[in-house]
Amino acid sequence: MRTENAYDAIVIGAGHNGLTTAAYLGRAGLRTLVLERREIVGGCAVTEEIDAARAPGCKVSTASYIASMLRPEIIRDLKLADYGLRMVACDPLVQAALPDGQVVSWWADEARMRAELERIAPNDVDAFFAVQTELQQLAAYLQPFFMESPPDPTRRGLGRLVELLRIGRRFRRMQGKEMASLLRFLTGSLGEFLDQHFTSEALKRLILANSLYGKHGGPYQPGTAMGLLFHLLSGGEDEQQGFMGHVIGGMGSITEAMAAFCRDNGVQIVTGKPVARINQENGRVRGVTLQDGSTIEASLVVSNADPRHTFLSLLDEADLDSDFRQEIANIKMAGPCGKVNFVLSEEPRVKGMPKTHDEGQRSLFTLVPSLQEAEDIYNSANRGEFPQELWVDCVLASNVDKSLVTDGHHVLTCFVQYLPYRLNSGDWNSERDRLGDRVLERIGRYAPNVLNAVIARRVYTPLDLEQTFGITEGNIFHGDINMAQLFFMRPVPGWADYATPIQGLYLCGAGTHPGGGVTGAPGFNAARRILADRR
Ligand SMILES: Cc1cc2nc3c(=O)[nH]c(=O)nc-3n(C[C@H](O)[C@H](O)[C@H](O)COP(=O)(O)OP(=O)(O)OC[C@H]3O[C@@H](n4cnc5c(N)ncnc54)[C@H](O)[C@@H]3O)c2cc1C
């Protein structure tokens, strides 16, 4: 098959960012084609059956599972509620089951949180609220950068002045003390910060549970305090700071709603079509070649795939400058996470879960290590070992959403960190079951009834995340979230504004500013840049 400019734009990948970009391009009247390698749309935001043979009709958010920073602008512009999106705020936001048999909760409501702190951390109550207020204020300074291109220090002349003014305006109200705090949060270590400000072990674990999600780095490593700020960025329909939501129907409901908006705006979405090559001629993009050998032409191609895959697999070595290729090859990936999804015959009875908790309040529990244990687990995984202990974040989605299960069943989705992408002995194909067993064994220590309640399970090692979702080295954010890979350095310095060295080729995925998570922000910013360039 060879088509001649039947499309103005081709988007490679139907992850939520690819769909967001396609939606805005389609709405602007561009004939847009989305090509997705999997049979379903959604990328890492999908809802799928766990095991169609053993538990037909029991579905779960296969990969990402909590919507925290999905941008309200996108919810509104793409009319996602009209296309069926419904989110229920997580309350508690986070809940940790501790080895001493307590369950501690982080409530959104201040009075309720105060009462919880008086029970678990009476000496830290005032410090907790003081830190919370400071973080909220600092996060508000960063928030506007989310939905615009990152500052570009490489610009010259008038452009440079405009950039300086833009950044200056964002920080004009910032006091010197706040600037120092912001830098400390962006560069400091989470562990040291928590040790300096709090005494309660239970509180430190609770905060840890919410702050290092998917991160390459133990809590005592520099740069990990940044997670405290990122979790206070806003999201959800009502733009709440620190919003976390269960999505009814699973995370796939977000991307199905986006796809429906796309189709209604003339975008064609084709699944089961892996792109094998991006074609360019004299530094200008010409279209793509699919794995089946067919070619589709377009003068605008947008890649939702991560930067490593886009530049190192879909383009030839000769297509790019060698320094640029090297910068791309240096992006830190090595995904440190996995996922295990279970269908259960009964609800886990977590030791210490308060009797007063209703079904929804029992829907989340994190088995979070202490700060030092987390550091040790990270170091062990970083050496390529299968860690002795695992940090497991559990969400019992069926307690909030019965549409995910058939009668009498439960679905439990478990995020696991830290794991090595590369094992130094054996490989993930032979260690997959061990991971599933170890996760089950860890949950069983806190909710023993789970051990005999498993009907089906599906294990995703870092290698499985790579192969299933097409994310290089299984990195859930398309590149680690650290200061060296953020803002004008994401994906690489000089190319943070969605354009690439190939004219007409753009990036729109989580590997670009402002980074990973189901936010839609990279897709939104990329579409704005592309439309501006066309004007
Ligand atoms: C296990 C896991 C748990 C997570 N938990 C959360 C969470 O709870 N909350 C949260 O906010 N975030 C979470 N995340 C992170 C978040 O899901 C991702 O950062 C985000 O979804 C990335 O979106 P994206 O659209 O940029 O890319 P992706 O979702 O990765 O989509 C890229 C798409 O491109 C397709 N593609 C790649 N190469 C090609 C090709 N050659 N041809 C055609 N198609 C191609 C892929 O198949 C994929 O569909 C999690 C991620 C994982 C994996």
PDB file of N, CA and C and ligand atoms in Angstrom, residues 11-19 35-38 40-46 62-70 213 251 255 273-277 290-291 303-306 309-310 313-314 337-339 393 414-416 460 465 468-471 474-478 508-511 515-519 522-523, ligand 1:
ATOM      1  N   VAL A  11       0.105  10.442  13.492  1.00  0.00           N
ATOM      2  CA  VAL A  11       0.546  10.325  14.882  1.00  0.00           C
ATOM      3  C   VAL A  11       0.922   8.870  15.118  1.00  0.00           C
ATOM      4  N   ILE A  12       2.145   8.639  15.569  1.00  0.00           N
ATOM      5  CA  ILE A  12       2.604   7.265  15.837  1.00  0.00           C
ATOM      6  C   ILE A  12       2.289   6.954  17.292  1.00  0.00           C
ATOM      7  N   GLY A  13       1.292   6.098  17.530  1.00  0.00           N
ATOM      8  CA  GLY A  13       0.959   5.687  18.896  1.00  0.00           C
ATOM      9  C   GLY A  13      -0.322   6.348  19.387  1.00  0.00           C
ATOM     10  N   ALA A  14      -1.187   5.496  19.960  1.00  0.00           N
ATOM     11  CA  ALA A  14      -2.462   5.992  20.501  1.00  0.00           C
ATOM     12  C   ALA A  14      -2.459   5.920  22.014  1.00  0.00           C
ATOM     13  N   GLY A  15      -1.338   6.326  22.632  1.00  0.00           N
ATOM     14  CA  GLY A  15      -1.341   6.547  24.082  1.00  0.00           C
ATOM     15  C   GLY A  15      -2.169   7.802  24.347  1.00  0.00           C
ATOM     16  N   HIS A  16      -2.370   8.137  25.621  1.00  0.00           N
ATOM     17  CA  HIS A  16      -3.264   9.273  25.889  1.00  0.00           C
ATOM     18  C   HIS A  16      -2.680  10.573  25.346  1.00  0.00           C
ATOM     19  N   ASN A  17      -1.335  10.670  25.296  1.00  0.00           N
ATOM     20  CA  ASN A  17      -0.745  11.898  24.734  1.00  0.00           C
ATOM     21  C   ASN A  17      -0.878  11.944  23.212  1.00  0.00           C
ATOM     22  N   GLY A  18      -0.696  10.808  22.553  1.00  0.00           N
ATOM     23  CA  GLY A  18      -0.881  10.773  21.105  1.00  0.00           C
ATOM     24  C   GLY A  18      -2.312  11.139  20.745  1.00  0.00           C
ATOM     25  N   LEU A  19      -3.255  10.596  21.520  1.00  0.00           N
ATOM     26  CA  LEU A  19      -4.663  10.895  21.248  1.00  0.00           C
ATOM     27  C   LEU A  19      -4.972  12.368  21.519  1.00  0.00           C
ATOM     28  N   LEU A  35      -1.665   5.806  14.174  1.00  0.00           N
ATOM     29  CA  LEU A  35      -1.280   4.405  13.955  1.00  0.00           C
ATOM     30  C   LEU A  35      -0.805   3.806  15.271  1.00  0.00           C
ATOM     31  N   GLU A  36      -1.486   2.781  15.742  1.00  0.00           N
ATOM     32  CA  GLU A  36      -1.146   2.174  17.031  1.00  0.00           C
ATOM     33  C   GLU A  36      -0.704   0.735  16.822  1.00  0.00           C
ATOM     34  N   ARG A  37       0.399   0.348  17.469  1.00  0.00           N
ATOM     35  CA  ARG A  37       0.930  -1.006  17.270  1.00  0.00           C
ATOM     36  C   ARG A  37       0.068  -2.073  17.961  1.00  0.00           C
ATOM     37  N   ARG A  38      -0.524  -1.727  19.124  1.00  0.00           N
ATOM     38  CA  ARG A  38      -1.356  -2.720  19.824  1.00  0.00           C
ATOM     39  C   ARG A  38      -2.744  -2.794  19.165  1.00  0.00           C
ATOM     40  N   ILE A  40      -5.431  -2.346  20.809  1.00  0.00           N
ATOM     41  CA  ILE A  40      -6.333  -1.386  21.456  1.00  0.00           C
ATOM     42  C   ILE A  40      -5.632  -0.039  21.611  1.00  0.00           C
ATOM     43  N   VAL A  41      -6.455   1.002  21.743  1.00  0.00           N
ATOM     44  CA  VAL A  41      -5.872   2.327  21.978  1.00  0.00           C
ATOM     45  C   VAL A  41      -5.604   2.497  23.476  1.00  0.00           C
ATOM     46  N   GLY A  42      -4.756   3.460  23.813  1.00  0.00           N
ATOM     47  CA  GLY A  42      -4.602   3.816  25.226  1.00  0.00           C
ATOM     48  C   GLY A  42      -3.189   3.775  25.759  1.00  0.00           C
ATOM     49  N   GLY A  43      -2.289   3.029  25.103  1.00  0.00           N
ATOM     50  CA  GLY A  43      -0.923   2.939  25.621  1.00  0.00           C
ATOM     51  C   GLY A  43      -0.941   2.405  27.045  1.00  0.00           C
ATOM     52  N   CYS A  44      -0.340   3.151  27.970  1.00  0.00           N
ATOM     53  CA  CYS A  44      -0.288   2.700  29.373  1.00  0.00           C
ATOM     54  C   CYS A  44      -1.584   3.021  30.116  1.00  0.00           C
ATOM     55  N   ALA A  45      -2.560   3.631  29.446  1.00  0.00           N
ATOM     56  CA  ALA A  45      -3.844   3.918  30.109  1.00  0.00           C
ATOM     57  C   ALA A  45      -4.932   3.079  29.443  1.00  0.00           C
ATOM     58  N   VAL A  46      -4.985   1.807  29.837  1.00  0.00           N
ATOM     59  CA  VAL A  46      -5.938   0.857  29.237  1.00  0.00           C
ATOM     60  C   VAL A  46      -6.609   0.013  30.321  1.00  0.00           C
ATOM     61  N   THR A  62      -4.652  -2.119  33.380  1.00  0.00           N
ATOM     62  CA  THR A  62      -3.493  -3.020  33.275  1.00  0.00           C
ATOM     63  C   THR A  62      -2.227  -2.370  33.800  1.00  0.00           C
ATOM     64  N   ALA A  63      -1.969  -1.142  33.398  1.00  0.00           N
ATOM     65  CA  ALA A  63      -0.724  -0.463  33.784  1.00  0.00           C
ATOM     66  C   ALA A  63      -1.062   0.684  34.736  1.00  0.00           C
ATOM     67  N   SER A  64      -1.190   1.921  34.230  1.00  0.00           N
ATOM     68  CA  SER A  64      -1.488   3.033  35.150  1.00  0.00           C
ATOM     69  C   SER A  64      -2.873   2.814  35.744  1.00  0.00           C
ATOM     70  N   TYR A  65      -3.062   3.260  36.983  1.00  0.00           N
ATOM     71  CA  TYR A  65      -4.300   2.866  37.682  1.00  0.00           C
ATOM     72  C   TYR A  65      -4.933   3.979  38.514  1.00  0.00           C
ATOM     73  N   ILE A  66      -4.240   5.085  38.748  1.00  0.00           N
ATOM     74  CA  ILE A  66      -4.852   6.213  39.469  1.00  0.00           C
ATOM     75  C   ILE A  66      -4.643   7.461  38.610  1.00  0.00           C
ATOM     76  N   ALA A  67      -5.710   8.230  38.439  1.00  0.00           N
ATOM     77  CA  ALA A  67      -5.596   9.472  37.656  1.00  0.00           C
ATOM     78  C   ALA A  67      -5.348  10.605  38.629  1.00  0.00           C
ATOM     79  N   SER A  68      -4.145  11.189  38.554  1.00  0.00           N
ATOM     80  CA  SER A  68      -3.882  12.244  39.532  1.00  0.00           C
ATOM     81  C   SER A  68      -3.767  13.615  38.895  1.00  0.00           C
ATOM     82  N   MET A  69      -3.121  13.719  37.746  1.00  0.00           N
ATOM     83  CA  MET A  69      -2.841  15.060  37.222  1.00  0.00           C
ATOM     84  C   MET A  69      -3.438  15.280  35.837  1.00  0.00           C
ATOM     85  N   LEU A  70      -4.481  14.525  35.497  1.00  0.00           N
ATOM     86  CA  LEU A  70      -5.105  14.727  34.183  1.00  0.00           C
ATOM     87  C   LEU A  70      -5.626  16.159  34.114  1.00  0.00           C
ATOM     88  N   TYR A 213       6.980   7.594  43.398  1.00  0.00           N
ATOM     89  CA  TYR A 213       6.336   6.691  42.473  1.00  0.00           C
ATOM     90  C   TYR A 213       7.121   6.531  41.154  1.00  0.00           C
ATOM     91  N   MET A 251      -8.632   2.990  33.727  1.00  0.00           N
ATOM     92  CA  MET A 251      -7.950   4.088  33.019  1.00  0.00           C
ATOM     93  C   MET A 251      -8.261   4.084  31.515  1.00  0.00           C
ATOM     94  N   THR A 255      -8.863   7.021  27.776  1.00  0.00           N
ATOM     95  CA  THR A 255      -8.369   6.997  26.384  1.00  0.00           C
ATOM     96  C   THR A 255      -9.488   6.617  25.404  1.00  0.00           C
ATOM     97  N   LYS A 273      -1.175  -1.702  13.936  1.00  0.00           N
ATOM     98  CA  LYS A 273      -0.319  -1.211  12.833  1.00  0.00           C
ATOM     99  C   LYS A 273       0.988  -0.616  13.370  1.00  0.00           C
ATOM    100  N   PRO A 274       1.946  -1.460  13.707  1.00  0.00           N
ATOM    101  CA  PRO A 274       3.230  -0.909  14.177  1.00  0.00           C
ATOM    102  C   PRO A 274       3.955  -0.152  13.063  1.00  0.00           C
ATOM    103  N   VAL A 275       4.489   0.995  13.418  1.00  0.00           N
ATOM    104  CA  VAL A 275       5.311   1.749  12.471  1.00  0.00           C
ATOM    105  C   VAL A 275       6.734   1.208  12.596  1.00  0.00           C
ATOM    106  N   ALA A 276       7.350   0.900  11.442  1.00  0.00           N
ATOM    107  CA  ALA A 276       8.712   0.349  11.466  1.00  0.00           C
ATOM    108  C   ALA A 276       9.749   1.426  11.210  1.00  0.00           C
ATOM    109  N   ARG A 277       9.334   2.492  10.510  1.00  0.00           N
ATOM    110  CA  ARG A 277      10.319   3.492  10.102  1.00  0.00           C
ATOM    111  C   ARG A 277       9.673   4.842   9.875  1.00  0.00           C
ATOM    112  N   LEU A 290       5.148   1.116   7.537  1.00  0.00           N
ATOM    113  CA  LEU A 290       4.632   0.213   8.571  1.00  0.00           C
ATOM    114  C   LEU A 290       5.411  -1.104   8.557  1.00  0.00           C
ATOM    115  N   GLN A 291       5.205  -1.861   9.619  1.00  0.00           N
ATOM    116  CA  GLN A 291       5.909  -3.150   9.685  1.00  0.00           C
ATOM    117  C   GLN A 291       5.496  -4.075   8.539  1.00  0.00           C
ATOM    118  N   SER A 303       5.431  11.731  16.962  1.00  0.00           N
ATOM    119  CA  SER A 303       5.649  10.447  17.639  1.00  0.00           C
ATOM    120  C   SER A 303       5.264  10.504  19.110  1.00  0.00           C
ATOM    121  N   ASN A 304       4.352   9.606  19.479  1.00  0.00           N
ATOM    122  CA  ASN A 304       3.960   9.413  20.878  1.00  0.00           C
ATOM    123  C   ASN A 304       4.850   8.341  21.527  1.00  0.00           C
ATOM    124  N   ALA A 305       5.674   7.706  20.700  1.00  0.00           N
ATOM    125  CA  ALA A 305       6.615   6.709  21.254  1.00  0.00           C
ATOM    126  C   ALA A 305       7.701   7.455  22.028  1.00  0.00           C
ATOM    127  N   ASP A 306       8.413   6.742  22.907  1.00  0.00           N
ATOM    128  CA  ASP A 306       9.420   7.449  23.710  1.00  0.00           C
ATOM    129  C   ASP A 306      10.596   7.876  22.820  1.00  0.00           C
ATOM    130  N   HIS A 309      12.988   5.114  21.446  1.00  0.00           N
ATOM    131  CA  HIS A 309      12.409   4.299  20.379  1.00  0.00           C
ATOM    132  C   HIS A 309      12.288   5.126  19.097  1.00  0.00           C
ATOM    133  N   THR A 310      11.826   6.368  19.244  1.00  0.00           N
ATOM    134  CA  THR A 310      11.607   7.206  18.057  1.00  0.00           C
ATOM    135  C   THR A 310      12.914   7.412  17.294  1.00  0.00           C
ATOM    136  N   SER A 313      15.255   3.613  17.002  1.00  0.00           N
ATOM    137  CA  SER A 313      14.692   2.448  16.292  1.00  0.00           C
ATOM    138  C   SER A 313      13.973   2.840  15.011  1.00  0.00           C
ATOM    139  N   LEU A 314      13.295   3.986  15.017  1.00  0.00           N
ATOM    140  CA  LEU A 314      12.460   4.310  13.856  1.00  0.00           C
ATOM    141  C   LEU A 314      13.202   5.144  12.804  1.00  0.00           C
ATOM    142  N   CYS A 337      10.210  -0.680  37.787  1.00  0.00           N
ATOM    143  CA  CYS A 337       8.897  -1.096  38.333  1.00  0.00           C
ATOM    144  C   CYS A 337       8.327  -2.305  37.603  1.00  0.00           C
ATOM    145  N   GLY A 338       7.326  -2.882  38.242  1.00  0.00           N
ATOM    146  CA  GLY A 338       6.539  -3.948  37.624  1.00  0.00           C
ATOM    147  C   GLY A 338       5.109  -3.831  38.095  1.00  0.00           C
ATOM    148  N   LYS A 339       4.287  -4.779  37.663  1.00  0.00           N
ATOM    149  CA  LYS A 339       2.866  -4.719  38.037  1.00  0.00           C
ATOM    150  C   LYS A 339       2.355  -6.145  38.118  1.00  0.00           C
ATOM    151  N   ASP A 393       2.180  -1.383  46.018  1.00  0.00           N
ATOM    152  CA  ASP A 393       1.054  -0.461  46.168  1.00  0.00           C
ATOM    153  C   ASP A 393      -0.188  -1.150  45.603  1.00  0.00           C
ATOM    154  N   CYS A 414      -1.559  -4.270  41.559  1.00  0.00           N
ATOM    155  CA  CYS A 414      -0.433  -4.057  42.478  1.00  0.00           C
ATOM    156  C   CYS A 414       0.790  -3.538  41.721  1.00  0.00           C
ATOM    157  N   PHE A 415       1.199  -2.339  42.073  1.00  0.00           N
ATOM    158  CA  PHE A 415       2.383  -1.721  41.465  1.00  0.00           C
ATOM    159  C   PHE A 415       3.582  -2.085  42.329  1.00  0.00           C
ATOM    160  N   VAL A 416       4.665  -2.481  41.705  1.00  0.00           N
ATOM    161  CA  VAL A 416       5.826  -2.973  42.463  1.00  0.00           C
ATOM    162  C   VAL A 416       7.071  -2.161  42.122  1.00  0.00           C
ATOM    163  N   TYR A 460       3.523  -8.464  35.215  1.00  0.00           N
ATOM    164  CA  TYR A 460       4.269  -7.646  34.257  1.00  0.00           C
ATOM    165  C   TYR A 460       5.608  -7.287  34.880  1.00  0.00           C
ATOM    166  N   LEU A 465       6.625  -4.922  30.619  1.00  0.00           N
ATOM    167  CA  LEU A 465       6.112  -3.561  30.381  1.00  0.00           C
ATOM    168  C   LEU A 465       6.688  -3.035  29.067  1.00  0.00           C
ATOM    169  N   THR A 468       4.996  -5.197  26.160  1.00  0.00           N
ATOM    170  CA  THR A 468       3.540  -5.025  25.996  1.00  0.00           C
ATOM    171  C   THR A 468       3.204  -3.610  25.549  1.00  0.00           C
ATOM    172  N   PHE A 469       3.821  -2.630  26.222  1.00  0.00           N
ATOM    173  CA  PHE A 469       3.405  -1.240  25.975  1.00  0.00           C
ATOM    174  C   PHE A 469       4.354  -0.488  25.041  1.00  0.00           C
ATOM    175  N   GLY A 470       5.441  -1.138  24.646  1.00  0.00           N
ATOM    176  CA  GLY A 470       6.366  -0.489  23.710  1.00  0.00           C
ATOM    177  C   GLY A 470       7.137   0.638  24.353  1.00  0.00           C
ATOM    178  N   ILE A 471       7.368   0.555  25.675  1.00  0.00           N
ATOM    179  CA  ILE A 471       8.124   1.613  26.363  1.00  0.00           C
ATOM    180  C   ILE A 471       9.551   1.097  26.597  1.00  0.00           C
ATOM    181  N   GLY A 474      11.041  -0.514  29.724  1.00  0.00           N
ATOM    182  CA  GLY A 474       9.927  -0.547  30.695  1.00  0.00           C
ATOM    183  C   GLY A 474       9.823   0.701  31.540  1.00  0.00           C
ATOM    184  N   ASN A 475      10.431   1.824  31.079  1.00  0.00           N
ATOM    185  CA  ASN A 475      10.338   3.042  31.901  1.00  0.00           C
ATOM    186  C   ASN A 475       8.962   3.680  31.741  1.00  0.00           C
ATOM    187  N   ILE A 476       8.233   3.749  32.852  1.00  0.00           N
ATOM    188  CA  ILE A 476       6.813   4.137  32.789  1.00  0.00           C
ATOM    189  C   ILE A 476       6.621   5.615  32.448  1.00  0.00           C
ATOM    190  N   PHE A 477       7.701   6.401  32.565  1.00  0.00           N
ATOM    191  CA  PHE A 477       7.600   7.828  32.251  1.00  0.00           C
ATOM    192  C   PHE A 477       8.334   8.182  30.949  1.00  0.00           C
ATOM    193  N   HIS A 478       8.714   7.188  30.146  1.00  0.00           N
ATOM    194  CA  HIS A 478       9.478   7.405  28.903  1.00  0.00           C
ATOM    195  C   HIS A 478      10.817   8.095  29.186  1.00  0.00           C
ATOM    196  N   CYS A 508       5.412  13.970  21.111  1.00  0.00           N
ATOM    197  CA  CYS A 508       4.270  14.434  21.921  1.00  0.00           C
ATOM    198  C   CYS A 508       4.066  13.589  23.169  1.00  0.00           C
ATOM    199  N   GLY A 509       4.976  12.644  23.469  1.00  0.00           N
ATOM    200  CA  GLY A 509       4.734  11.713  24.565  1.00  0.00           C
ATOM    201  C   GLY A 509       5.374  12.132  25.873  1.00  0.00           C
ATOM    202  N   ALA A 510       5.287  11.219  26.842  1.00  0.00           N
ATOM    203  CA  ALA A 510       5.750  11.480  28.199  1.00  0.00           C
ATOM    204  C   ALA A 510       7.251  11.773  28.271  1.00  0.00           C
ATOM    205  N   GLY A 511       8.000  11.431  27.234  1.00  0.00           N
ATOM    206  CA  GLY A 511       9.434  11.716  27.228  1.00  0.00           C
ATOM    207  C   GLY A 511       9.734  13.185  27.008  1.00  0.00           C
ATOM    208  N   GLY A 515       6.635  15.643  31.237  1.00  0.00           N
ATOM    209  CA  GLY A 515       7.020  14.324  31.689  1.00  0.00           C
ATOM    210  C   GLY A 515       5.863  13.350  31.782  1.00  0.00           C
ATOM    211  N   GLY A 516       6.104  12.255  32.540  1.00  0.00           N
ATOM    212  CA  GLY A 516       5.184  11.125  32.562  1.00  0.00           C
ATOM    213  C   GLY A 516       3.989  11.303  33.466  1.00  0.00           C
ATOM    214  N   GLY A 517       3.168  10.253  33.498  1.00  0.00           N
ATOM    215  CA  GLY A 517       1.899  10.306  34.217  1.00  0.00           C
ATOM    216  C   GLY A 517       0.791  10.597  33.225  1.00  0.00           C
ATOM    217  N   VAL A 518      -0.425  10.276  33.628  1.00  0.00           N
ATOM    218  CA  VAL A 518      -1.557  10.476  32.715  1.00  0.00           C
ATOM    219  C   VAL A 518      -2.073  11.901  32.916  1.00  0.00           C
ATOM    220  N   THR A 519      -1.426  12.838  32.223  1.00  0.00           N
ATOM    221  CA  THR A 519      -1.749  14.257  32.380  1.00  0.00           C
ATOM    222  C   THR A 519      -2.307  14.849  31.085  1.00  0.00           C
ATOM    223  N   PRO A 522       1.952  16.844  27.817  1.00  0.00           N
ATOM    224  CA  PRO A 522       2.869  16.835  26.665  1.00  0.00           C
ATOM    225  C   PRO A 522       2.105  16.851  25.339  1.00  0.00           C
ATOM    226  N   GLY A 523       1.023  16.088  25.269  1.00  0.00           N
ATOM    227  CA  GLY A 523       0.234  16.021  24.032  1.00  0.00           C
ATOM    228  C   GLY A 523      -0.394  17.368  23.700  1.00  0.00           C
TER     229      GLY A 523
HETATM  230  C1  LIG B   1       2.742  -0.102  35.324  1.00  0.00           C
HETATM  231  C2  LIG B   1       2.471   1.372  35.187  1.00  0.00           C
HETATM  232  C3  LIG B   1       1.805   2.045  36.200  1.00  0.00           C
HETATM  233  C4  LIG B   1       1.563   3.407  36.092  1.00  0.00           C
HETATM  234  N1  LIG B   1       0.789   4.037  37.030  1.00  0.00           N
HETATM  235  C5  LIG B   1       0.401   5.324  36.824  1.00  0.00           C
HETATM  236  C6  LIG B   1      -0.617   5.900  37.618  1.00  0.00           C
HETATM  237  O1  LIG B   1      -1.218   5.245  38.472  1.00  0.00           O
HETATM  238  N2  LIG B   1      -0.949   7.193  37.378  1.00  0.00           N
HETATM  239  C7  LIG B   1      -0.344   7.930  36.387  1.00  0.00           C
HETATM  240  O2  LIG B   1      -0.682   9.113  36.207  1.00  0.00           O
HETATM  241  N3  LIG B   1       0.608   7.384  35.603  1.00  0.00           N
HETATM  242  C8  LIG B   1       0.969   6.101  35.779  1.00  0.00           C
HETATM  243  N4  LIG B   1       1.857   5.508  34.942  1.00  0.00           N
HETATM  244  C9  LIG B   1       2.580   6.342  33.941  1.00  0.00           C
HETATM  245  C10 LIG B   1       1.693   6.715  32.771  1.00  0.00           C
HETATM  246  O3  LIG B   1       0.806   5.676  32.467  1.00  0.00           O
HETATM  247  C11 LIG B   1       2.533   7.026  31.537  1.00  0.00           C
HETATM  248  O4  LIG B   1       3.582   7.900  31.855  1.00  0.00           O
HETATM  249  C12 LIG B   1       1.674   7.641  30.444  1.00  0.00           C
HETATM  250  O5  LIG B   1       0.507   6.877  30.248  1.00  0.00           O
HETATM  251  C13 LIG B   1       2.440   7.772  29.147  1.00  0.00           C
HETATM  252  O6  LIG B   1       1.530   8.217  28.168  1.00  0.00           O
HETATM  253  P1  LIG B   1       1.958   8.478  26.680  1.00  0.00           P
HETATM  254  O7  LIG B   1       0.716   8.687  25.890  1.00  0.00           O
HETATM  255  O8  LIG B   1       2.988   9.525  26.610  1.00  0.00           O
HETATM  256  O9  LIG B   1       2.682   7.131  26.214  1.00  0.00           O
HETATM  257  P2  LIG B   1       2.177   5.633  26.187  1.00  0.00           P
HETATM  258  O10 LIG B   1       1.012   5.441  27.050  1.00  0.00           O
HETATM  259  O11 LIG B   1       3.376   4.799  26.416  1.00  0.00           O
HETATM  260  O12 LIG B   1       1.677   5.445  24.691  1.00  0.00           O
HETATM  261  C14 LIG B   1       2.573   5.338  23.599  1.00  0.00           C
HETATM  262  C15 LIG B   1       1.845   4.532  22.540  1.00  0.00           C
HETATM  263  O13 LIG B   1       2.673   4.449  21.391  1.00  0.00           O
HETATM  264  C16 LIG B   1       2.552   3.135  20.851  1.00  0.00           C
HETATM  265  N5  LIG B   1       3.744   2.893  20.036  1.00  0.00           N
HETATM  266  C17 LIG B   1       5.046   2.851  20.442  1.00  0.00           C
HETATM  267  N6  LIG B   1       5.832   2.579  19.392  1.00  0.00           N
HETATM  268  C18 LIG B   1       5.032   2.463  18.310  1.00  0.00           C
HETATM  269  C19 LIG B   1       5.257   2.161  16.932  1.00  0.00           C
HETATM  270  N7  LIG B   1       6.511   1.916  16.464  1.00  0.00           N
HETATM  271  N8  LIG B   1       4.195   2.097  16.100  1.00  0.00           N
HETATM  272  C20 LIG B   1       2.936   2.341  16.554  1.00  0.00           C
HETATM  273  N9  LIG B   1       2.666   2.590  17.846  1.00  0.00           N
HETATM  274  C21 LIG B   1       3.695   2.661  18.703  1.00  0.00           C
HETATM  275  C22 LIG B   1       2.483   2.266  22.092  1.00  0.00           C
HETATM  276  O14 LIG B   1       1.945   0.992  21.808  1.00  0.00           O
HETATM  277  C23 LIG B   1       1.563   3.104  22.977  1.00  0.00           C
HETATM  278  O15 LIG B   1       0.211   2.818  22.742  1.00  0.00           O
HETATM  279  C24 LIG B   1       2.052   4.134  34.973  1.00  0.00           C
HETATM  280  C25 LIG B   1       2.677   3.450  33.931  1.00  0.00           C
HETATM  281  C26 LIG B   1       2.882   2.071  34.019  1.00  0.00           C
HETATM  282  C27 LIG B   1       3.526   1.344  32.882  1.00  0.00           C
END
